[in-house]
Amino acid sequence: MEAVLQSRGLLSLPTNPRNRFLHSTQGLKHRFFTPKPKTLDGSSLTINNGLLFPKPINGFPSKSNIYHGFSKNEKTLFLCKAEAAAAADGSGGEAEKQKFVGIELATLKKIVPLGLMFFCILFNYTILRDTKDVLVVTARGSSAEIIPFLKTWVNLPMAIGFMLLYTKLANVLSKQALFYTVIVPFIAFFGAFGFVLYPLSNYIHPEALADKLLNILGPRFLGPLAIMRIWSFCLFYVMAELWGSVVISVLFWGFANQITTVDEAKRFYPLFGLGANVALVFSGRTVKYFSNLRKNLGPGVDGWAISLKAMMSIVVLMGLVICFLYWWVNNFVPLPTRSKKKKEKPKMGTMESLKFLVSSNYIRDLATLVVAYGISINLVEVTWKSKLKAQFPSPNEYSSFMGDFSTATGIATFTMMLLSQFIFEKYGWGVAAKITPTVLLLTGVGFFSLILFGDPLGPALAKFGMTPLLAAVYVGAMQNIFSKSAKYSLFDPCKEMAYIPLDEDTKVKGKAAIDVVCNPLGKSGGALIQQFMILTFGSLANSTPYLGGVLLAIVLAWLGAAKSLDTQFTALRREEELEKEMERASAVKIPVVSEDKDGNGSLSSSSPLNPASDDSSSSPSESSSESSYPRNN
């Protein structure tokens, strides 16, 4: 930072400075000079026979610098670098910060624990996600048909109740107390489930009552009755779902945003996404390992119970590591100061959100993308899991396959994240936005074709050592792997980028409307469609052809919305770039060159290249001498 320091009020030099400096006390000299003066960049000050002179720079004689350093009329003292003066008095020098592999140690003390926390949270989430499906799908008296009812009538109400409770707790507890209050019950529940609830499941589940009701109501109500039959497994399912939405979204990202600066976030947040997929690979291998323990156990031993205890022990251990890392950061890492002034976020009710969605074509197309993804992935996933149970009825076999599935998902997502930047740069937003629905459409057609027309394809598949059911399981797994990896690496970035060119009002209101209406509609829409199909046609298998038709219609609407949004997005981007070009063109000014008394050219004080001269207190002689003074940057 270069500055011109006025002598008035700071350093007053009389017409005869020699007498003043010869008889001066330590005050001024002590203030400007240390016993061992430091070598300064730029211009510094020296004493010659008691006179204060600028030090020669870059080989210029000191006599030349005298005339640039002091003006006879204005008595101005120039310092080309204010940092140098601050360093000279020993009070304001900026010490060189310690770095490791190019990163400041203070930053590493925050980023490394955050990365470890994120790894542990995602590691646990993968184990819990695979385990919850095994429990509710393979349990006696249950099937994949339970999932739509579970998501709508159990998961959604508990999520709403939790958020209401969390809001109240946030008003009365400190941030650290709130973190522990939320995460410790999760850790305690998963430990208790593995060692208490599951071993006692035969005693606490109302099997007889559920069988009686099923005989009265018929097989169409297998899903709703299974929720009552295996209530502890359903509770585990909901807690595992909440771990993903609460611990990851609310606790971790809230804490990360609290302790990091914007520059640190831009640099390191993408690395967290890559680390998350590494956690998927490791946790998938862990699930696979413990699921195969059954092969080494004797007859009559419940291998799934032993595998469950081992995996829940790891979940508890990882949870304690998360708590320790959170405690360490809060106690040993200096956190950035935040402004206490808070901006009020616009709140929109459901009806206001619906009206806003209808009024804007751009927001309506963006909402279609969000809803279509939620419905389509739900339709295929539940149908696939029903076939997965038919192929792998044993909990250990089912869990082992899910371990491989998670590992493959992590590898595919990691690869797609590396390719996504190339796709955006080479093909643009429109192509990137259409990849996810295209993948869903192609793999969905193959998956439903194998289910509907598997028998005629049986002889051809037998040559490859597969049955139509096994082929449908593999194609469905590929469909889920590719669609989820495309969602994480392309769909989510495209959705967030679509908000950027909007004006501030539309951007804020549109995001609020989509959060209030479209996210819940996308998540529960597929479940509601499946419930209607199951209750109408008797089972998920009987409704498969109709689910395929619904999926085709939704994906086509998704592609149409993506094409329309691409046209609008491109137009807004061009308009924004044109406005920026016009602003830059209007901001350019030609500097005016004037001559001083010696005939040397200098920039006029009105030049935009010399913003310091905009100060109304600066005089013409100051501008002239500053522009002619040699710089050493």
XYZ file of C-alpha atoms in Angstrom:
633
model
C 0.000 0.000 0.000
C 1.514 3.213 -1.120
C 0.634 6.352 0.675
C 1.464 10.036 0.954
C 1.620 11.253 4.502
C 0.903 14.936 5.052
C 3.406 16.636 7.331
C 0.728 18.883 8.760
C -0.363 17.509 12.127
C 2.132 14.620 11.963
C 5.583 16.036 11.267
C 6.110 19.803 11.163
C 9.386 20.913 9.598
C 10.372 24.550 10.209
C 12.372 26.641 7.738
C 15.517 25.848 9.689
C 15.201 22.178 10.571
C 18.841 21.756 11.615
C 18.440 23.450 15.039
C 15.245 21.547 15.778
C 16.793 18.177 15.018
C 20.090 18.855 16.766
C 18.374 19.710 20.028
C 15.388 17.401 19.792
C 14.614 14.882 22.471
C 14.166 11.158 21.870
C 10.474 11.551 21.096
C 10.393 11.818 17.306
C 13.598 9.936 16.681
C 12.584 7.138 19.037
C 9.209 7.003 17.367
C 10.583 6.583 13.860
C 13.804 4.650 14.436
C 14.685 1.504 16.333
C 18.192 0.982 17.789
C 18.870 -1.385 14.876
C 17.082 0.049 11.866
C 15.593 -2.491 9.476
C 16.244 -2.425 5.765
C 13.087 -1.185 4.119
C 11.607 -1.788 0.710
C 10.809 1.291 -1.300
C 11.921 4.623 0.113
C 13.001 5.022 3.718
C 14.432 7.828 5.796
C 18.027 8.539 6.831
C 19.650 11.217 8.956
C 22.439 13.253 7.483
C 23.914 15.829 9.882
C 20.663 15.876 11.768
C 18.582 16.406 8.617
C 15.862 13.958 7.662
C 16.450 12.802 4.067
C 14.975 10.084 1.855
C 17.338 7.197 1.360
C 18.737 6.657 -2.182
C 16.784 4.085 -4.160
C 17.845 1.961 -7.130
C 21.105 3.867 -7.493
C 19.547 7.380 -7.639
C 21.636 9.989 -5.830
C 20.245 11.222 -2.562
C 20.286 14.803 -3.825
C 17.705 13.878 -6.425
C 15.612 12.210 -3.840
C 15.764 15.262 -1.565
C 13.725 17.321 -3.977
C 11.230 14.515 -4.420
C 11.074 13.846 -0.725
C 10.450 17.405 0.465
C 8.482 20.132 -1.199
C 9.550 23.627 -0.236
C 5.994 24.873 -0.172
C 4.005 21.921 1.138
C 6.451 20.311 3.589
C 5.315 16.814 2.571
C 7.013 13.591 3.659
C 6.647 10.691 1.189
C 6.739 7.027 2.067
C 6.409 4.764 -0.929
C 5.414 1.902 1.318
C 3.468 2.453 4.509
C 4.269 -1.061 5.587
C 7.937 -0.145 5.667
C 7.337 2.708 8.082
C 5.190 0.492 10.243
C 7.923 -2.133 10.317
C 10.513 0.498 11.218
C 8.808 1.444 14.455
C 8.417 -2.215 15.325
C 4.669 -2.020 15.917
C 2.790 -2.724 12.684
C 5.051 -4.981 10.657
C 3.263 -7.896 9.113
C 5.198 -11.003 10.008
C 5.512 -13.639 7.374
C 2.948 -16.307 8.107
C 4.115 -19.881 8.507
C 3.066 -22.177 5.691
C 3.075 -25.901 4.994
C 2.831 -27.130 1.372
C 1.791 -23.614 0.418
C -1.066 -23.375 2.931
C -0.988 -21.253 6.069
C -0.805 -23.285 9.274
C -3.730 -21.365 10.762
C -5.858 -22.461 7.808
C -4.678 -26.064 8.019
C -5.681 -26.182 11.695
C -9.265 -25.578 10.550
C -9.408 -27.417 7.218
C -7.797 -30.711 8.293
C -10.197 -31.301 11.237
C -13.143 -30.276 9.034
C -12.038 -32.759 6.373
C -11.715 -35.519 8.956
C -15.146 -34.663 10.385
C -16.709 -34.791 6.930
C -15.030 -38.136 6.199
C -16.328 -39.669 9.450
C -19.857 -38.314 8.903
C -20.021 -39.647 5.324
C -18.426 -42.942 6.370
C -21.174 -43.411 8.945
C -23.878 -42.302 6.524
C -22.930 -44.945 3.949
C -22.968 -47.721 6.549
C -26.308 -46.522 7.918
C -27.859 -46.056 4.475
C -26.966 -49.583 3.362
C -27.993 -51.109 6.703
C -31.398 -49.409 6.872
C -32.400 -50.856 3.491
C -31.292 -54.330 4.520
C -33.312 -54.175 7.741
C -36.659 -53.015 6.352
C -36.551 -54.816 2.982
C -35.369 -58.287 4.090
C -37.296 -58.521 7.387
C -39.943 -61.210 7.686
C -43.357 -59.908 6.678
C -41.868 -56.914 4.862
C -40.612 -56.005 1.381
C -39.526 -53.021 -0.674
C -43.194 -51.939 -0.761
C -42.747 -50.613 2.776
C -40.381 -47.821 1.629
C -42.955 -45.453 -0.003
C -45.224 -45.655 3.062
C -42.252 -45.285 5.409
C -40.959 -42.155 3.670
C -44.359 -40.472 3.573
C -45.993 -41.377 6.892
C -42.999 -41.824 9.228
C -39.917 -40.133 7.839
C -41.554 -36.866 6.768
C -43.442 -36.217 10.065
C -40.351 -37.019 12.146
C -38.189 -34.720 10.008
C -40.680 -31.867 10.478
C -40.876 -32.528 14.213
C -37.118 -32.598 14.534
C -36.679 -29.280 12.739
C -39.283 -27.656 14.992
C -37.464 -28.999 18.058
C -34.100 -27.915 16.653
C -35.381 -24.377 16.107
C -36.515 -24.123 19.722
C -33.258 -25.564 21.069
C -31.253 -23.114 18.949
C -32.932 -20.234 20.785
C -31.936 -21.421 24.267
C -28.613 -23.272 23.815
C -25.169 -22.125 22.760
C -23.771 -23.374 19.462
C -21.502 -25.944 21.100
C -24.215 -27.217 23.450
C -26.630 -27.453 20.510
C -24.133 -29.516 18.489
C -23.631 -32.048 21.286
C -27.342 -32.120 22.153
C -28.189 -33.114 18.588
C -25.413 -35.562 17.714
C -25.099 -37.509 20.997
C -28.659 -38.997 20.817
C -27.860 -40.289 17.312
C -24.682 -41.993 18.517
C -26.459 -43.460 21.566
C -29.363 -44.785 19.482
C -27.216 -46.574 16.912
C -25.151 -48.190 19.657
C -28.293 -49.252 21.533
C -29.860 -50.635 18.370
C -26.943 -52.927 17.572
C -26.568 -54.294 21.102
C -30.093 -54.046 22.581
C -32.985 -53.407 20.181
C -32.017 -55.827 17.411
C -31.253 -58.792 19.720
C -34.673 -58.198 21.377
C -36.558 -57.676 18.112
C -38.352 -61.033 18.330
C -39.833 -59.978 21.675
C -40.744 -56.343 20.997
C -42.256 -56.652 17.496
C -46.045 -57.355 17.382
C -45.820 -60.171 14.830
C -49.098 -61.890 15.798
C -51.163 -58.699 15.660
C -49.714 -57.783 12.275
C -50.541 -61.246 10.880
C -54.170 -60.960 12.034
C -54.609 -57.533 10.473
C -52.973 -58.698 7.234
C -55.449 -61.602 6.963
C -58.337 -59.174 7.440
C -57.162 -56.326 5.169
C -55.404 -58.339 2.458
C -51.930 -58.216 0.855
C -52.489 -54.700 -0.487
C -51.815 -53.379 3.018
C -48.558 -55.306 3.447
C -46.523 -52.071 3.365
C -48.456 -50.058 5.978
C -48.774 -53.054 8.311
C -45.058 -53.817 8.009
C -44.317 -50.434 9.619
C -46.113 -51.608 12.752
C -44.694 -55.138 12.519
C -41.004 -54.071 12.471
C -41.294 -50.704 14.228
C -37.737 -50.754 15.654
C -36.275 -51.349 12.189
C -38.397 -48.485 10.864
C -37.110 -46.256 13.649
C -33.559 -47.150 12.619
C -34.472 -46.308 9.000
C -35.719 -42.860 9.985
C -32.726 -42.116 12.232
C -30.363 -43.113 9.407
C -32.235 -40.780 7.028
C -32.052 -37.956 9.576
C -28.308 -38.496 10.005
C -27.880 -37.532 6.365
C -30.078 -34.433 6.484
C -29.310 -33.235 10.038
C -25.705 -34.110 10.807
C -24.397 -33.396 7.305
C -26.508 -30.449 6.185
C -27.305 -28.726 9.482
C -24.484 -29.519 11.897
C -21.423 -29.959 9.691
C -22.043 -27.322 7.041
C -23.318 -24.887 9.649
C -20.095 -25.338 11.625
C -17.918 -25.164 8.486
C -19.547 -21.904 7.378
C -19.064 -20.539 10.889
C -15.280 -21.046 11.126
C -14.088 -20.556 7.531
C -13.684 -17.419 5.471
C -15.060 -17.004 1.946
C -11.611 -17.425 0.365
C -10.988 -20.626 2.330
C -14.411 -21.963 1.364
C -13.821 -21.356 -2.355
C -10.529 -23.194 -2.148
C -11.335 -26.154 0.089
C -15.073 -26.902 -0.120
C -14.710 -28.700 -3.489
C -12.090 -30.939 -1.887
C -14.669 -31.969 0.718
C -16.855 -33.275 -2.124
C -14.009 -35.398 -3.442
C -13.253 -36.613 0.073
C -16.893 -37.617 0.495
C -16.580 -40.056 -2.380
C -13.401 -41.493 -0.912
C -15.450 -42.125 2.249
C -18.045 -43.934 0.099
C -15.370 -46.296 -1.223
C -13.923 -47.124 2.202
C -17.292 -47.534 3.910
C -18.548 -49.723 1.060
C -15.569 -52.030 1.590
C -16.301 -52.060 5.326
C -19.919 -53.098 4.780
C -18.769 -55.787 2.353
C -16.234 -57.167 4.834
C -18.599 -57.451 7.799
C -21.417 -58.802 5.652
C -19.205 -61.713 4.588
C -18.495 -62.743 8.199
C -21.382 -65.210 7.930
C -19.214 -67.495 5.793
C -16.755 -68.044 8.653
C -19.367 -68.754 11.343
C -20.769 -72.086 12.406
C -24.334 -73.269 11.785
C -27.094 -71.757 13.908
C -25.224 -68.505 14.499
C -26.987 -65.296 13.484
C -24.316 -63.827 11.258
C -26.316 -60.688 10.543
C -26.565 -59.866 14.266
C -22.771 -60.129 14.623
C -22.203 -58.022 11.490
C -24.665 -55.425 12.795
C -22.889 -55.171 16.157
C -19.524 -54.682 14.438
C -20.829 -51.990 12.069
C -22.696 -50.122 14.824
C -19.523 -50.184 16.938
C -17.699 -48.438 14.094
C -20.533 -45.905 13.795
C -20.289 -45.103 17.519
C -16.489 -44.821 17.345
C -16.671 -42.474 14.345
C -19.311 -40.416 16.156
C -17.019 -39.954 19.151
C -14.200 -38.894 16.807
C -16.526 -36.272 15.299
C -17.295 -34.899 18.776
C -13.603 -34.803 19.676
C -12.668 -32.932 16.474
C -15.465 -30.429 17.084
C -14.250 -29.864 20.654
C -10.622 -29.476 19.528
C -11.399 -26.876 16.858
C -13.504 -24.806 19.263
C -10.786 -24.828 21.925
C -7.523 -24.595 19.983
C -8.268 -22.856 16.679
C -8.744 -19.068 16.424
C -12.076 -18.511 14.699
C -12.780 -15.602 12.336
C -14.785 -12.686 13.678
C -18.211 -12.179 12.150
C -20.367 -9.143 11.838
C -23.210 -9.214 14.328
C -25.517 -7.553 11.860
C -27.808 -10.160 10.320
C -29.708 -9.894 7.090
C -33.332 -10.870 7.205
C -34.253 -13.655 4.829
C -37.539 -13.324 3.011
C -40.037 -15.868 4.289
C -42.597 -17.278 1.880
C -45.528 -19.459 2.775
C -46.669 -22.397 0.672
C -49.339 -20.432 -1.232
C -46.973 -17.493 -1.862
C -44.351 -19.924 -3.139
C -46.852 -21.572 -5.501
C -47.946 -18.192 -6.889
C -44.347 -17.169 -7.491
C -43.600 -20.472 -9.239
C -46.539 -20.027 -11.592
C -45.641 -16.423 -12.437
C -42.058 -17.050 -13.699
C -41.198 -19.310 -16.634
C -37.551 -19.457 -15.575
C -38.310 -20.501 -11.982
C -41.014 -22.898 -13.171
C -38.551 -24.710 -15.438
C -36.005 -24.847 -12.622
C -38.656 -26.249 -10.285
C -39.528 -28.908 -12.884
C -35.926 -30.113 -12.837
C -35.939 -30.491 -9.049
C -39.314 -32.241 -8.845
C -38.605 -34.527 -11.813
C -35.347 -35.776 -10.333
C -36.927 -36.529 -6.960
C -39.831 -38.467 -8.476
C -37.899 -40.393 -11.133
C -35.057 -41.579 -8.875
C -37.629 -42.709 -6.298
C -39.663 -44.676 -8.841
C -36.685 -46.653 -10.102
C -34.932 -47.120 -6.755
C -37.833 -48.750 -4.939
C -38.613 -51.064 -7.874
C -34.941 -52.024 -8.073
C -34.767 -52.825 -4.362
C -37.744 -55.159 -4.680
C -35.848 -57.135 -7.333
C -32.712 -56.973 -5.222
C -34.495 -58.709 -2.351
C -35.751 -61.406 -4.696
C -32.177 -62.074 -5.871
C -30.511 -61.753 -2.434
C -33.073 -62.722 0.242
C -30.446 -63.171 2.988
C -29.594 -59.994 4.941
C -25.865 -60.730 4.684
C -26.011 -61.253 0.911
C -28.130 -58.147 0.476
C -25.774 -56.086 2.642
C -22.704 -57.436 0.840
C -24.147 -56.351 -2.510
C -24.972 -52.898 -1.100
C -21.343 -52.575 0.031
C -20.178 -53.154 -3.545
C -22.857 -50.717 -4.722
C -21.609 -47.942 -2.413
C -17.993 -48.480 -3.473
C -18.928 -48.313 -7.153
C -21.016 -45.170 -6.531
C -18.070 -43.468 -4.828
C -15.659 -44.322 -7.656
C -18.127 -43.221 -10.357
C -18.936 -39.945 -8.588
C -15.261 -39.179 -7.996
C -14.551 -39.725 -11.704
C -17.541 -37.642 -12.781
C -16.499 -34.768 -10.530
C -13.126 -34.707 -12.239
C -14.822 -34.730 -15.664
C -17.531 -32.206 -14.808
C -15.256 -29.175 -15.189
C -14.281 -30.334 -18.686
C -17.951 -30.880 -19.598
C -18.929 -27.386 -18.441
C -16.040 -25.741 -20.288
C -16.330 -27.783 -23.505
C -20.104 -28.191 -23.941
C -21.685 -25.614 -21.647
C -24.542 -25.538 -19.160
C -27.212 -26.996 -21.464
C -25.420 -30.272 -22.200
C -24.411 -30.690 -18.551
C -28.041 -30.202 -17.425
C -29.330 -32.826 -19.893
C -26.858 -35.581 -18.973
C -28.624 -36.641 -15.750
C -32.136 -37.108 -17.286
C -30.595 -38.798 -20.335
C -28.785 -41.304 -18.121
C -31.980 -41.949 -16.166
C -33.968 -42.450 -19.378
C -31.563 -44.869 -21.062
C -30.873 -47.011 -17.997
C -34.556 -46.864 -16.971
C -35.649 -48.220 -20.349
C -33.170 -51.101 -20.023
C -34.220 -51.831 -16.436
C -37.976 -51.918 -17.052
C -37.500 -53.831 -20.320
C -35.697 -56.618 -18.451
C -38.523 -56.758 -15.908
C -41.339 -56.764 -18.467
C -39.716 -58.839 -21.230
C -37.228 -60.878 -19.249
C -38.603 -64.330 -20.137
C -37.997 -64.068 -23.928
C -34.477 -62.827 -23.185
C -33.774 -65.729 -20.816
C -31.924 -68.020 -23.302
C -29.689 -65.175 -24.516
C -28.854 -64.096 -20.957
C -28.123 -67.702 -19.931
C -25.125 -67.691 -22.295
C -23.602 -65.017 -20.068
C -24.400 -66.953 -16.896
C -27.226 -64.626 -15.822
C -30.937 -64.939 -15.241
C -33.361 -62.158 -16.235
C -33.726 -61.285 -12.538
C -29.952 -60.996 -11.983
C -29.597 -58.948 -15.172
C -32.348 -56.584 -13.962
C -30.534 -56.226 -10.617
C -27.250 -55.317 -12.325
C -28.857 -52.899 -14.784
C -30.808 -51.285 -11.940
C -27.588 -50.939 -9.953
C -25.889 -49.283 -12.942
C -28.891 -46.996 -13.285
C -28.642 -45.882 -9.655
C -24.840 -45.537 -9.736
C -24.731 -43.434 -12.911
C -27.753 -41.294 -12.033
C -26.476 -40.494 -8.545
C -22.953 -39.739 -9.748
C -24.397 -37.479 -12.490
C -26.620 -35.816 -9.897
C -23.774 -34.996 -7.507
C -21.300 -33.861 -10.174
C -23.564 -32.190 -12.779
C -27.186 -31.774 -11.708
C -26.505 -30.005 -8.387
C -23.935 -27.564 -9.859
C -26.276 -26.824 -12.800
C -29.153 -26.113 -10.441
C -27.107 -23.697 -8.331
C -25.570 -22.001 -11.377
C -29.030 -21.326 -12.787
C -29.698 -18.856 -9.956
C -26.603 -16.728 -10.669
C -27.774 -14.537 -13.600
C -31.137 -13.737 -11.971
C -31.776 -10.383 -10.358
C -31.526 -10.357 -6.579
C -35.255 -10.374 -5.864
C -36.043 -13.246 -8.251
C -33.002 -15.169 -7.068
C -33.957 -15.035 -3.383
C -37.703 -15.586 -3.847
C -37.203 -18.341 -6.422
C -34.852 -20.302 -4.176
C -37.231 -19.907 -1.244
C -40.151 -21.125 -3.355
C -38.273 -24.188 -4.582
C -37.093 -25.033 -1.060
C -40.624 -24.729 0.372
C -42.583 -26.509 -2.370
C -40.426 -28.439 -4.820
C -37.966 -30.302 -2.623
C -40.683 -31.969 -0.485
C -42.813 -32.561 -3.581
C -39.944 -34.248 -5.390
C -39.083 -36.491 -2.439
C -42.626 -37.530 -1.578
C -44.106 -37.396 -5.095
C -42.564 -40.691 -6.170
C -43.631 -42.348 -2.911
C -47.224 -41.120 -3.330
C -47.359 -42.433 -6.918
C -46.081 -45.830 -5.773
C -48.587 -45.979 -2.914
C -51.412 -45.278 -5.344
C -50.126 -47.971 -7.728
C -49.705 -50.575 -4.981
C -53.163 -49.989 -3.488
C -54.727 -49.968 -6.982
C -52.995 -52.952 -8.614
C -52.271 -55.016 -5.506
C -48.454 -55.081 -5.530
C -45.373 -53.315 -6.805
C -44.725 -56.063 -9.354
C -48.203 -55.665 -10.907
C -47.757 -51.908 -11.189
C -44.312 -52.065 -12.858
C -45.515 -51.361 -16.442
C -47.407 -48.281 -15.293
C -44.455 -47.065 -13.254
C -42.313 -47.351 -16.385
C -44.798 -45.213 -18.327
C -44.882 -42.587 -15.560
C -41.057 -42.513 -15.487
C -40.910 -41.964 -19.259
C -43.357 -39.046 -19.099
C -41.509 -37.397 -16.212
C -38.055 -37.686 -17.803
C -39.343 -36.261 -21.114
C -40.853 -33.306 -19.235
C -37.490 -32.943 -17.440
C -35.578 -32.798 -20.750
C -38.044 -30.242 -22.143
C -37.630 -28.031 -19.077
C -33.830 -28.314 -19.299
C -33.896 -27.252 -22.966
C -36.169 -24.285 -22.219
C -34.077 -23.256 -19.217
C -30.884 -23.470 -21.278
C -32.283 -20.942 -23.777
C -33.298 -18.525 -21.015
C -30.066 -19.055 -19.076
C -27.929 -18.330 -22.154
C -29.906 -15.175 -22.930
C -29.517 -13.894 -19.366
C -25.796 -14.620 -19.400
C -25.323 -12.704 -22.652
C -27.316 -9.797 -21.301
C -25.242 -9.792 -18.117
C -21.950 -9.888 -20.054
C -23.131 -7.059 -22.321
C -23.973 -4.917 -19.302
C -20.544 -5.589 -17.807
C -18.828 -4.614 -21.055
C -20.798 -1.362 -21.161
C -19.885 -0.622 -17.540
C -16.204 -1.258 -18.232
C -16.295 0.917 -21.342
C -17.933 3.814 -19.481
C -15.406 3.522 -16.634
C -12.318 3.948 -18.865
C -10.838 7.485 -18.783
C -7.837 8.828 -20.668
C -5.218 10.178 -18.237
C -4.273 13.828 -18.787
C -0.513 14.552 -18.830
C 0.616 17.900 -17.449
C 4.030 19.466 -17.099
C 5.612 20.678 -13.915
C 8.041 23.568 -13.560
C 10.999 21.400 -14.572
C 9.232 20.263 -17.732
C 8.697 16.741 -16.476
C 5.424 15.112 -17.421
C 3.130 13.845 -14.689
C -0.376 12.395 -14.519
C -3.157 14.750 -13.698
C -4.892 14.281 -10.391
C -8.098 13.400 -12.231
C -6.568 10.283 -13.739
C -8.272 7.041 -12.705
C -4.868 5.411 -12.657
C -4.023 7.387 -9.532
C -6.952 6.794 -7.180
C -5.086 8.309 -4.250
C -5.284 11.696 -5.908
C -9.078 11.716 -5.638
C -8.644 12.905 -2.076
C -9.828 16.470 -1.959
C -7.151 17.348 0.582
C -4.312 16.523 -1.834
C -2.604 19.449 -3.490
C -1.263 19.698 -7.065
C 2.318 19.581 -5.900
C 1.625 16.344 -4.020
C 0.166 14.694 -7.111
C 3.090 15.873 -9.210
C 5.770 14.718 -6.844
C 4.066 11.359 -6.227
C 3.810 10.546 -9.910
C 7.459 11.410 -10.543
C 8.785 9.609 -7.494
C 10.479 6.306 -8.391
C 8.520 3.225 -7.334
C 9.910 -0.081 -6.190
C 7.054 -2.603 -6.126
